[in-house]
mmCIF file of C-alpha atoms in Angstrom:
data_model
loop_
_atom_site.group_PDB
_atom_site.id
_atom_site.type_symbol
_atom_site.label_atom_id
_atom_site.label_comp_id
_atom_site.label_asym_id
_atom_site.label_seq_id
_atom_site.Cartn_x
_atom_site.Cartn_y
_atom_site.Cartn_z
ATOM 1 C CA MET A 1 34.164 -7.928 -14.592
ATOM 2 C CA GLU A 2 33.022 -7.293 -11.054
ATOM 3 C CA LYS A 3 30.108 -5.215 -12.334
ATOM 4 C CA LEU A 4 29.146 -7.899 -14.835
ATOM 5 C CA ARG A 5 29.363 -10.554 -12.131
ATOM 6 C CA SER A 6 26.940 -8.597 -9.940
ATOM 7 C CA LEU A 7 24.451 -8.253 -12.809
ATOM 8 C CA ALA A 8 24.649 -11.851 -14.041
ATOM 9 C CA PRO A 9 22.143 -13.515 -11.636
ATOM 10 C CA GLY A 10 19.324 -11.055 -12.332
ATOM 11 C CA LEU A 11 20.001 -10.966 -16.077
ATOM 12 C CA THR A 12 19.975 -14.760 -16.132
ATOM 13 C CA VAL A 13 16.598 -14.895 -14.379
ATOM 14 C CA ALA A 14 14.984 -12.354 -16.751
ATOM 15 C CA ALA A 15 16.492 -13.978 -19.854
ATOM 16 C CA THR A 16 15.443 -17.474 -18.741
ATOM 17 C CA VAL A 17 11.848 -16.347 -18.236
ATOM 18 C CA ALA A 18 11.888 -14.649 -21.668
ATOM 19 C CA LEU A 19 13.266 -17.795 -23.352
ATOM 20 C CA ALA A 20 10.617 -19.935 -21.668
ATOM 21 C CA VAL A 21 7.917 -17.542 -22.849
ATOM 22 C CA GLY A 22 9.302 -17.602 -26.387
ATOM 23 C CA PHE A 23 9.160 -21.405 -26.413
ATOM 24 C CA ILE A 24 5.622 -21.533 -24.994
ATOM 25 C CA SER A 25 4.328 -18.849 -27.368
ATOM 26 C CA GLU A 26 5.909 -20.464 -30.426
ATOM 27 C CA HIS A 27 4.760 -24.012 -29.711
ATOM 28 C CA TYR A 28 1.453 -23.498 -27.913
ATOM 29 C CA GLY A 29 0.381 -19.948 -28.815
ATOM 30 C CA GLY A 30 -0.675 -17.117 -26.543
ATOM 31 C CA PRO A 31 0.330 -13.437 -26.195
ATOM 32 C CA PRO A 32 4.054 -13.408 -25.284
ATOM 33 C CA PHE A 33 4.014 -10.109 -23.355
ATOM 34 C CA LEU A 34 1.218 -11.305 -21.089
ATOM 35 C CA LEU A 35 2.942 -14.653 -20.581
ATOM 36 C CA ALA A 36 6.215 -12.883 -19.741
ATOM 37 C CA LEU A 37 4.461 -10.810 -17.101
ATOM 38 C CA LEU A 38 2.659 -13.701 -15.464
ATOM 39 C CA LEU A 39 5.614 -16.074 -15.521
ATOM 40 C CA GLY A 40 7.906 -13.340 -14.229
ATOM 41 C CA MET A 41 5.525 -12.614 -11.354
ATOM 42 C CA ALA A 42 5.657 -16.307 -10.406
ATOM 43 C CA PHE A 43 9.328 -15.705 -9.547
ATOM 44 C CA ASN A 44 8.657 -12.578 -7.482
ATOM 45 C CA PHE A 45 10.255 -14.244 -4.440
ATOM 46 C CA LEU A 46 13.656 -13.823 -6.165
ATOM 47 C CA SER A 47 13.351 -10.022 -6.098
ATOM 48 C CA ALA A 48 14.120 -10.066 -2.387
ATOM 49 C CA ASP A 49 17.517 -11.637 -3.081
ATOM 50 C CA ALA A 50 20.236 -8.960 -3.097
ATOM 51 C CA ARG A 51 22.203 -10.956 -5.667
ATOM 52 C CA VAL A 52 19.346 -10.924 -8.173
ATOM 53 C CA ARG A 53 18.080 -7.357 -7.759
ATOM 54 C CA PRO A 54 20.810 -5.426 -9.719
ATOM 55 C CA GLY A 55 20.380 -7.497 -12.889
ATOM 56 C CA ILE A 56 16.574 -7.347 -12.645
ATOM 57 C CA ASP A 57 16.694 -3.546 -12.298
ATOM 58 C CA LEU A 58 19.009 -3.288 -15.324
ATOM 59 C CA SER A 59 16.691 -5.504 -17.380
ATOM 60 C CA ALA A 60 13.605 -3.506 -16.405
ATOM 61 C CA ARG A 61 15.180 -0.175 -17.356
ATOM 62 C CA THR A 62 18.176 -0.319 -19.692
ATOM 63 C CA ILE A 63 17.158 -3.351 -21.762
ATOM 64 C CA LEU A 64 13.634 -1.927 -21.933
ATOM 65 C CA ARG A 65 14.957 1.306 -23.439
ATOM 66 C CA VAL A 66 17.095 -0.573 -25.955
ATOM 67 C CA GLY A 67 14.023 -2.502 -27.083
ATOM 68 C CA VAL A 68 11.946 0.660 -27.492
ATOM 69 C CA ALA A 69 14.744 2.398 -29.423
ATOM 70 C CA LEU A 70 14.993 -0.514 -31.866
ATOM 71 C CA LEU A 71 11.273 -0.215 -32.680
ATOM 72 C CA GLY A 72 12.212 2.693 -34.949
ATOM 73 C CA ILE A 73 13.669 0.290 -37.546
ATOM 74 C CA ARG A 74 10.145 -0.607 -38.686
ATOM 75 C CA ILE A 75 9.042 2.925 -39.499
ATOM 76 C CA THR A 76 9.820 4.913 -42.644
ATOM 77 C CA VAL A 77 8.281 8.124 -43.949
ATOM 78 C CA ASP A 78 7.640 6.592 -47.393
ATOM 79 C CA ARG A 79 5.653 3.648 -46.049
ATOM 80 C CA ILE A 80 3.417 5.954 -44.046
ATOM 81 C CA ALA A 81 2.927 8.354 -46.999
ATOM 82 C CA ASP A 82 1.829 5.464 -49.256
ATOM 83 C CA LEU A 83 -1.327 5.049 -47.167
ATOM 84 C CA GLY A 84 -2.785 8.363 -48.258
ATOM 85 C CA PRO A 85 -4.053 11.154 -46.002
ATOM 86 C CA VAL A 86 -7.320 9.687 -44.661
ATOM 87 C CA PRO A 87 -6.003 6.550 -42.887
ATOM 88 C CA VAL A 88 -3.021 8.516 -41.574
ATOM 89 C CA LEU A 89 -5.221 11.284 -40.160
ATOM 90 C CA LEU A 90 -7.640 8.736 -38.717
ATOM 91 C CA ALA A 91 -4.801 6.882 -36.978
ATOM 92 C CA VAL A 92 -3.179 10.062 -35.633
ATOM 93 C CA CYS A 93 -6.483 11.516 -34.439
ATOM 94 C CA GLY A 94 -7.303 8.165 -32.840
ATOM 95 C CA VAL A 95 -4.116 8.415 -30.785
ATOM 96 C CA ALA A 96 -5.136 11.904 -29.642
ATOM 97 C CA VAL A 97 -8.663 10.698 -28.792
ATOM 98 C CA ALA A 98 -7.332 7.758 -26.760
ATOM 99 C CA ILE A 99 -4.902 9.899 -24.765
ATOM 100 C CA GLY A 100 -7.460 12.680 -24.288
ATOM 101 C CA SER A 101 -10.120 10.234 -23.123
ATOM 102 C CA GLY A 102 -7.575 8.637 -20.796
ATOM 103 C CA LEU A 103 -6.820 11.968 -19.131
ATOM 104 C CA LEU A 104 -10.512 12.887 -18.877
ATOM 105 C CA LEU A 105 -11.678 9.513 -17.571
ATOM 106 C CA ALA A 106 -8.815 9.340 -15.078
ATOM 107 C CA ARG A 107 -9.825 12.727 -13.718
ATOM 108 C CA LEU A 108 -13.503 11.745 -13.498
ATOM 109 C CA ALA A 109 -12.562 8.499 -11.735
ATOM 110 C CA GLY A 110 -10.321 10.282 -9.262
ATOM 111 C CA ARG A 111 -7.168 8.676 -10.695
ATOM 112 C CA SER A 112 -3.839 10.382 -11.353
ATOM 113 C CA GLN A 113 -2.870 12.187 -14.556
ATOM 114 C CA ASP A 114 0.069 9.785 -14.937
ATOM 115 C CA GLU A 115 -2.341 6.842 -15.041
ATOM 116 C CA GLY A 116 -4.461 8.545 -17.702
ATOM 117 C CA LEU A 117 -1.387 9.224 -19.848
ATOM 118 C CA LEU A 118 -0.083 5.690 -19.409
ATOM 119 C CA SER A 119 -3.325 3.879 -20.220
ATOM 120 C CA GLY A 120 -4.387 6.306 -22.963
ATOM 121 C CA GLY A 121 -0.995 6.118 -24.631
ATOM 122 C CA ALA A 122 -0.951 2.315 -24.456
ATOM 123 C CA VAL A 123 -4.439 2.047 -25.976
ATOM 124 C CA GLY A 124 -3.830 4.729 -28.590
ATOM 125 C CA ILE A 125 -0.322 3.883 -29.782
ATOM 126 C CA CYS A 126 1.029 0.347 -29.549
ATOM 127 C CA GLY A 127 -0.103 -1.439 -26.428
ATOM 128 C CA ALA A 128 2.535 -2.916 -24.143
ATOM 129 C CA SER A 129 5.477 -1.294 -25.986
ATOM 130 C CA ALA A 130 3.948 2.184 -25.630
ATOM 131 C CA ALA A 131 3.157 1.556 -21.969
ATOM 132 C CA MET A 132 6.791 0.691 -21.333
ATOM 133 C CA ALA A 133 8.116 3.702 -23.274
ATOM 134 C CA ILE A 134 5.743 6.187 -21.629
ATOM 135 C CA SER A 135 6.488 4.705 -18.231
ATOM 136 C CA ALA A 136 10.184 5.363 -18.835
ATOM 137 C CA ALA A 137 9.393 9.047 -19.444
ATOM 138 C CA LEU A 138 7.206 9.459 -16.343
ATOM 139 C CA PRO A 139 8.556 10.213 -12.839
ATOM 140 C CA ARG A 140 9.803 7.091 -11.069
ATOM 141 C CA SER A 141 7.792 5.578 -8.229
ATOM 142 C CA PRO A 142 6.885 2.075 -6.981
ATOM 143 C CA GLN A 143 3.231 2.681 -7.839
ATOM 144 C CA ALA A 144 4.186 3.718 -11.401
ATOM 145 C CA GLU A 145 5.844 0.335 -11.962
ATOM 146 C CA ARG A 146 2.784 -1.518 -10.707
ATOM 147 C CA LEU A 147 0.469 0.592 -12.866
ATOM 148 C CA THR A 148 2.689 -0.115 -15.868
ATOM 149 C CA LEU A 149 2.375 -3.842 -15.283
ATOM 150 C CA LEU A 150 -1.394 -3.637 -14.853
ATOM 151 C CA THR A 151 -1.636 -1.563 -18.029
ATOM 152 C CA VAL A 152 0.410 -4.114 -19.969
ATOM 153 C CA ILE A 153 -1.854 -6.898 -18.713
ATOM 154 C CA GLY A 154 -4.997 -4.941 -19.624
ATOM 155 C CA VAL A 155 -4.011 -3.841 -23.124
ATOM 156 C CA THR A 156 -2.550 -7.249 -24.012
ATOM 157 C CA ALA A 157 -5.675 -9.083 -22.902
ATOM 158 C CA LEU A 158 -7.989 -6.653 -24.721
ATOM 159 C CA SER A 159 -5.780 -6.779 -27.812
ATOM 160 C CA THR A 160 -6.141 -10.558 -27.919
ATOM 161 C CA VAL A 161 -9.918 -10.290 -27.574
ATOM 162 C CA ALA A 162 -10.014 -7.613 -30.305
ATOM 163 C CA MET A 163 -8.033 -9.858 -32.688
ATOM 164 C CA ILE A 164 -10.913 -12.340 -32.502
ATOM 165 C CA VAL A 165 -13.904 -9.980 -32.269
ATOM 166 C CA TYR A 166 -12.988 -7.154 -34.661
ATOM 167 C CA PRO A 167 -12.833 -9.304 -37.840
ATOM 168 C CA LEU A 168 -16.337 -10.533 -37.012
ATOM 169 C CA LEU A 169 -17.420 -6.916 -36.484
ATOM 170 C CA ALA A 170 -15.904 -5.872 -39.841
ATOM 171 C CA LYS A 171 -17.741 -8.700 -41.602
ATOM 172 C CA THR A 172 -21.020 -7.807 -39.884
ATOM 173 C CA LEU A 173 -20.651 -4.163 -40.963
ATOM 174 C CA GLY A 174 -19.799 -5.186 -44.537
ATOM 175 C CA LEU A 175 -16.394 -3.463 -44.583
ATOM 176 C CA ASN A 176 -14.144 -4.155 -47.563
ATOM 177 C CA GLU A 177 -10.528 -5.332 -47.238
ATOM 178 C CA THR A 178 -9.043 -1.834 -47.105
ATOM 179 C CA ALA A 179 -11.551 -0.504 -44.589
ATOM 180 C CA SER A 180 -11.137 -3.629 -42.458
ATOM 181 C CA GLY A 181 -7.358 -3.170 -42.466
ATOM 182 C CA VAL A 182 -7.715 0.464 -41.429
ATOM 183 C CA LEU A 183 -10.092 -0.540 -38.617
ATOM 184 C CA PHE A 184 -7.700 -3.152 -37.235
ATOM 185 C CA GLY A 185 -4.595 -0.989 -37.617
ATOM 186 C CA ALA A 186 -6.204 2.053 -35.990
ATOM 187 C CA THR A 187 -7.798 0.299 -33.010
ATOM 188 C CA ILE A 188 -6.068 -2.934 -31.940
ATOM 189 C CA HIS A 189 -3.347 -2.323 -29.382
ATOM 190 C CA ASP A 190 -0.421 -4.673 -30.132
ATOM 191 C CA VAL A 191 1.274 -5.142 -33.510
ATOM 192 C CA ALA A 192 1.100 -8.954 -33.524
ATOM 193 C CA GLN A 193 -2.655 -8.950 -32.920
ATOM 194 C CA VAL A 194 -3.145 -6.278 -35.606
ATOM 195 C CA LEU A 195 -1.441 -8.506 -38.151
ATOM 196 C CA GLY A 196 -3.349 -11.551 -36.937
ATOM 197 C CA ALA A 197 -6.708 -9.808 -37.339
ATOM 198 C CA GLY A 198 -5.781 -8.477 -40.784
ATOM 199 C CA LEU A 199 -4.671 -11.869 -42.100
ATOM 200 C CA THR A 200 -7.941 -13.338 -40.861
ATOM 201 C CA VAL A 201 -9.644 -11.253 -43.561
ATOM 202 C CA SER A 202 -7.018 -11.307 -46.346
ATOM 203 C CA PRO A 203 -3.322 -10.628 -47.050
ATOM 204 C CA GLN A 204 -4.238 -7.155 -48.371
ATOM 205 C CA ALA A 205 -6.120 -6.343 -45.166
ATOM 206 C CA GLY A 206 -3.090 -7.550 -43.219
ATOM 207 C CA ASP A 207 -0.759 -5.208 -45.134
ATOM 208 C CA VAL A 208 -3.066 -2.199 -44.705
ATOM 209 C CA ALA A 209 -3.540 -2.966 -41.010
ATOM 210 C CA THR A 210 0.218 -3.195 -40.457
ATOM 211 C CA PHE A 211 0.937 0.101 -42.239
ATOM 212 C CA VAL A 212 -1.789 1.945 -40.319
ATOM 213 C CA LYS A 213 -0.447 0.463 -37.102
ATOM 214 C CA LEU A 214 3.023 1.806 -37.951
ATOM 215 C CA VAL A 215 1.527 5.309 -38.165
ATOM 216 C CA ARG A 216 0.377 4.892 -34.562
ATOM 217 C CA VAL A 217 3.787 3.532 -33.541
ATOM 218 C CA ALA A 218 5.390 6.613 -35.130
ATOM 219 C CA CYS A 219 3.256 8.753 -32.794
ATOM 220 C CA LEU A 220 5.216 7.292 -29.881
ATOM 221 C CA LEU A 221 8.032 9.765 -30.540
ATOM 222 C CA PRO A 222 6.075 13.055 -30.300
ATOM 223 C CA VAL A 223 3.981 11.726 -27.417
ATOM 224 C CA VAL A 224 7.008 10.800 -25.297
ATOM 225 C CA ILE A 225 8.711 14.096 -26.163
ATOM 226 C CA GLY A 226 5.533 15.953 -25.191
ATOM 227 C CA ILE A 227 5.321 14.105 -21.883
ATOM 228 C CA GLY A 228 8.975 14.861 -21.203
ATOM 229 C CA LEU A 229 8.429 18.541 -21.985
ATOM 230 C CA VAL A 230 5.394 18.807 -19.689
ATOM 231 C CA TYR A 231 7.124 17.139 -16.770
ATOM 232 C CA ARG A 232 10.357 19.052 -17.350
ATOM 233 C CA THR A 233 8.446 22.362 -17.168
ATOM 234 C CA ARG A 234 6.544 21.263 -14.071
ATOM 235 C CA HIS A 235 9.601 19.956 -12.232
ATOM 236 C CA ASN A 236 11.737 22.960 -13.171
ATOM 237 C CA ALA A 237 9.069 25.174 -11.667
ATOM 238 C CA ALA A 238 9.329 23.116 -8.492
ATOM 239 C CA ASN A 239 13.149 23.093 -8.661
ATOM 240 C CA THR A 240 13.277 19.284 -8.678
ATOM 241 C CA GLN A 241 15.243 16.878 -10.821
ATOM 242 C CA THR A 242 13.528 15.428 -13.882
ATOM 243 C CA GLN A 243 14.243 13.234 -16.890
ATOM 244 C CA PRO A 244 16.029 14.740 -19.924
ATOM 245 C CA LEU A 245 13.703 15.923 -22.690
ATOM 246 C CA LEU A 246 15.265 13.537 -25.199
ATOM 247 C CA PRO A 247 16.493 10.402 -23.413
ATOM 248 C CA HIS A 248 19.086 8.288 -25.197
ATOM 249 C CA PHE A 249 16.591 5.588 -26.134
ATOM 250 C CA LEU A 250 14.439 8.183 -27.904
ATOM 251 C CA LEU A 251 17.440 9.504 -29.821
ATOM 252 C CA GLY A 252 18.096 5.939 -30.952
ATOM 253 C CA PHE A 253 14.478 5.611 -32.055
ATOM 254 C CA ILE A 254 14.767 8.821 -34.122
ATOM 255 C CA ALA A 255 18.079 7.733 -35.661
ATOM 256 C CA LEU A 256 16.638 4.431 -36.859
ATOM 257 C CA VAL A 257 13.544 6.108 -38.344
ATOM 258 C CA ILE A 258 15.784 8.530 -40.262
ATOM 259 C CA LEU A 259 18.124 5.735 -41.356
ATOM 260 C CA GLY A 260 15.266 3.587 -42.623
ATOM 261 C CA SER A 261 13.730 6.560 -44.461
ATOM 262 C CA VAL A 262 16.988 7.579 -46.186
ATOM 263 C CA VAL A 263 18.507 4.158 -46.900
ATOM 264 C CA GLN A 264 16.746 1.099 -48.296
ATOM 265 C CA LEU A 265 17.620 -1.382 -45.581
ATOM 266 C CA PRO A 266 17.610 -5.104 -46.463
ATOM 267 C CA ALA A 267 14.549 -6.960 -45.228
ATOM 268 C CA MET A 268 16.826 -9.328 -43.309
ATOM 269 C CA VAL A 269 18.316 -6.400 -41.355
ATOM 270 C CA VAL A 270 14.904 -4.953 -40.524
ATOM 271 C CA GLY A 271 13.604 -8.367 -39.489
ATOM 272 C CA THR A 272 16.648 -9.111 -37.336
ATOM 273 C CA VAL A 273 16.568 -5.769 -35.531
ATOM 274 C CA SER A 274 12.803 -6.082 -34.999
ATOM 275 C CA GLU A 275 13.330 -9.524 -33.484
ATOM 276 C CA ILE A 276 16.066 -8.197 -31.184
ATOM 277 C CA SER A 277 13.662 -5.447 -30.111
ATOM 278 C CA ARG A 278 10.970 -8.001 -29.348
ATOM 279 C CA TRP A 279 13.332 -10.080 -27.212
ATOM 280 C CA CYS A 280 14.585 -7.003 -25.346
ATOM 281 C CA LEU A 281 11.001 -6.075 -24.495
ATOM 282 C CA LEU A 282 10.237 -9.640 -23.426
ATOM 283 C CA VAL A 283 13.262 -9.644 -21.082
ATOM 284 C CA ALA A 284 12.278 -6.229 -19.694
ATOM 285 C CA ILE A 285 8.658 -7.210 -19.074
ATOM 286 C CA ALA A 286 9.759 -10.480 -17.477
ATOM 287 C CA ALA A 287 12.017 -8.466 -15.148
ATOM 288 C CA LEU A 288 9.170 -6.121 -14.255
ATOM 289 C CA GLY A 289 7.055 -9.166 -13.508
ATOM 290 C CA VAL A 290 9.725 -10.516 -11.156
ATOM 291 C CA LYS A 291 9.748 -7.147 -9.346
ATOM 292 C CA THR A 292 5.973 -7.113 -8.766
ATOM 293 C CA SER A 293 3.719 -9.376 -6.715
ATOM 294 C CA PHE A 294 0.068 -10.220 -7.295
ATOM 295 C CA ALA A 295 -0.780 -8.660 -3.941
ATOM 296 C CA GLU A 296 0.664 -5.315 -5.054
ATOM 297 C CA LEU A 297 -1.377 -5.446 -8.268
ATOM 298 C CA PHE A 298 -4.592 -6.336 -6.466
ATOM 299 C CA ALA A 299 -4.012 -3.362 -4.168
ATOM 300 C CA LEU A 300 -4.473 -1.087 -7.207
ATOM 301 C CA GLY A 301 -8.067 -2.276 -7.647
ATOM 302 C CA TRP A 302 -10.101 -2.697 -10.840
ATOM 303 C CA LYS A 303 -10.346 0.963 -11.834
ATOM 304 C CA PRO A 304 -7.189 0.918 -13.995
ATOM 305 C CA LEU A 305 -8.541 -2.014 -16.025
ATOM 306 C CA LEU A 306 -11.961 -0.383 -16.405
ATOM 307 C CA LEU A 307 -10.174 2.763 -17.578
ATOM 308 C CA ILE A 308 -8.368 0.814 -20.304
ATOM 309 C CA LEU A 309 -11.605 -0.883 -21.381
ATOM 310 C CA ALA A 310 -13.433 2.461 -21.632
ATOM 311 C CA GLU A 311 -10.601 3.986 -23.685
ATOM 312 C CA THR A 312 -10.644 0.975 -26.019
ATOM 313 C CA VAL A 313 -14.391 1.320 -26.628
ATOM 314 C CA ILE A 314 -14.081 5.080 -27.242
ATOM 315 C CA LEU A 315 -11.243 4.541 -29.745
ATOM 316 C CA LEU A 316 -13.239 1.860 -31.575
ATOM 317 C CA GLY A 317 -16.289 4.136 -31.802
ATOM 318 C CA PHE A 318 -14.224 7.056 -33.096
ATOM 319 C CA VAL A 319 -12.570 4.980 -35.840
ATOM 320 C CA LEU A 320 -15.860 3.402 -36.931
ATOM 321 C CA VAL A 321 -17.435 6.861 -37.289
ATOM 322 C CA GLY A 322 -14.402 7.989 -39.285
ATOM 323 C CA LEU A 323 -14.679 4.990 -41.601
ATOM 324 C CA VAL A 324 -18.362 5.689 -42.245
ATOM 325 C CA PHE A 325 -17.730 9.301 -43.222
ATOM 326 C CA PHE A 326 -14.345 9.163 -44.979
ATOM 327 C CA LEU A 327 -13.835 5.692 -46.500
#
């Protein structure tokens, strides 16, 4: 009870911000992750309070990992296989292109490898959720938290712009419903915006876009494992402590993917768990916002945002070329 009492103030702050964001997003629209960040940062003054800090730290780490683990409920092997080989390969290769371009551009811009992995993974996989998961696998540092927040802001903003612009681009290029769905699912960062863009064209385009997006979400597992393996090897060589190769949240992610692939789960169960995951991520991002000030973000400069924009353009170009040649 004493432990719970010490966590209650911070948990209450993060949950209150998340509930406010849910209300605003539902009634007035707007990207919830971005709203959670900005509203959380408005309460940054609370992070200096020793009573609030423990619960905020728990929200930003443990609740974050629970939310990422629960993402696995939406992925099954059968649903991915139904797409056929071309969209799957295009989505998987797009993830590799985004991460590779992130590492290369970060090096050319004089930025760290961690920043390239974080931004490339967020652009290539699933936006804010991927940024949070990859951040959890990277070495801890105050700058890493600030970069994570800036990455979430960048990919969420660009994802919202893409939801509006990409359907117009698909219409201009004369893409059919299937090709449009593949384009949206393989390029737009966040799941909600993928679905929104797809439904702008047609219900069929929305379904295809969602399935292709799930292929990218499934890539989160091998990417995080790969990052953990690289850093484990590097830190072992330096005789320093590192994260476990398979953190508990990743094991939970794997278990839910296997469960959903073996057992036909009721739609209500999948929907409920997905909603719990969304709320966990909202609470975690709100907590990260409370921990970070605008001044700390501005100190990072504009290069991280330009990096995300460049990766987004490269991914879009790669997928468009793939659509021309293979669909």
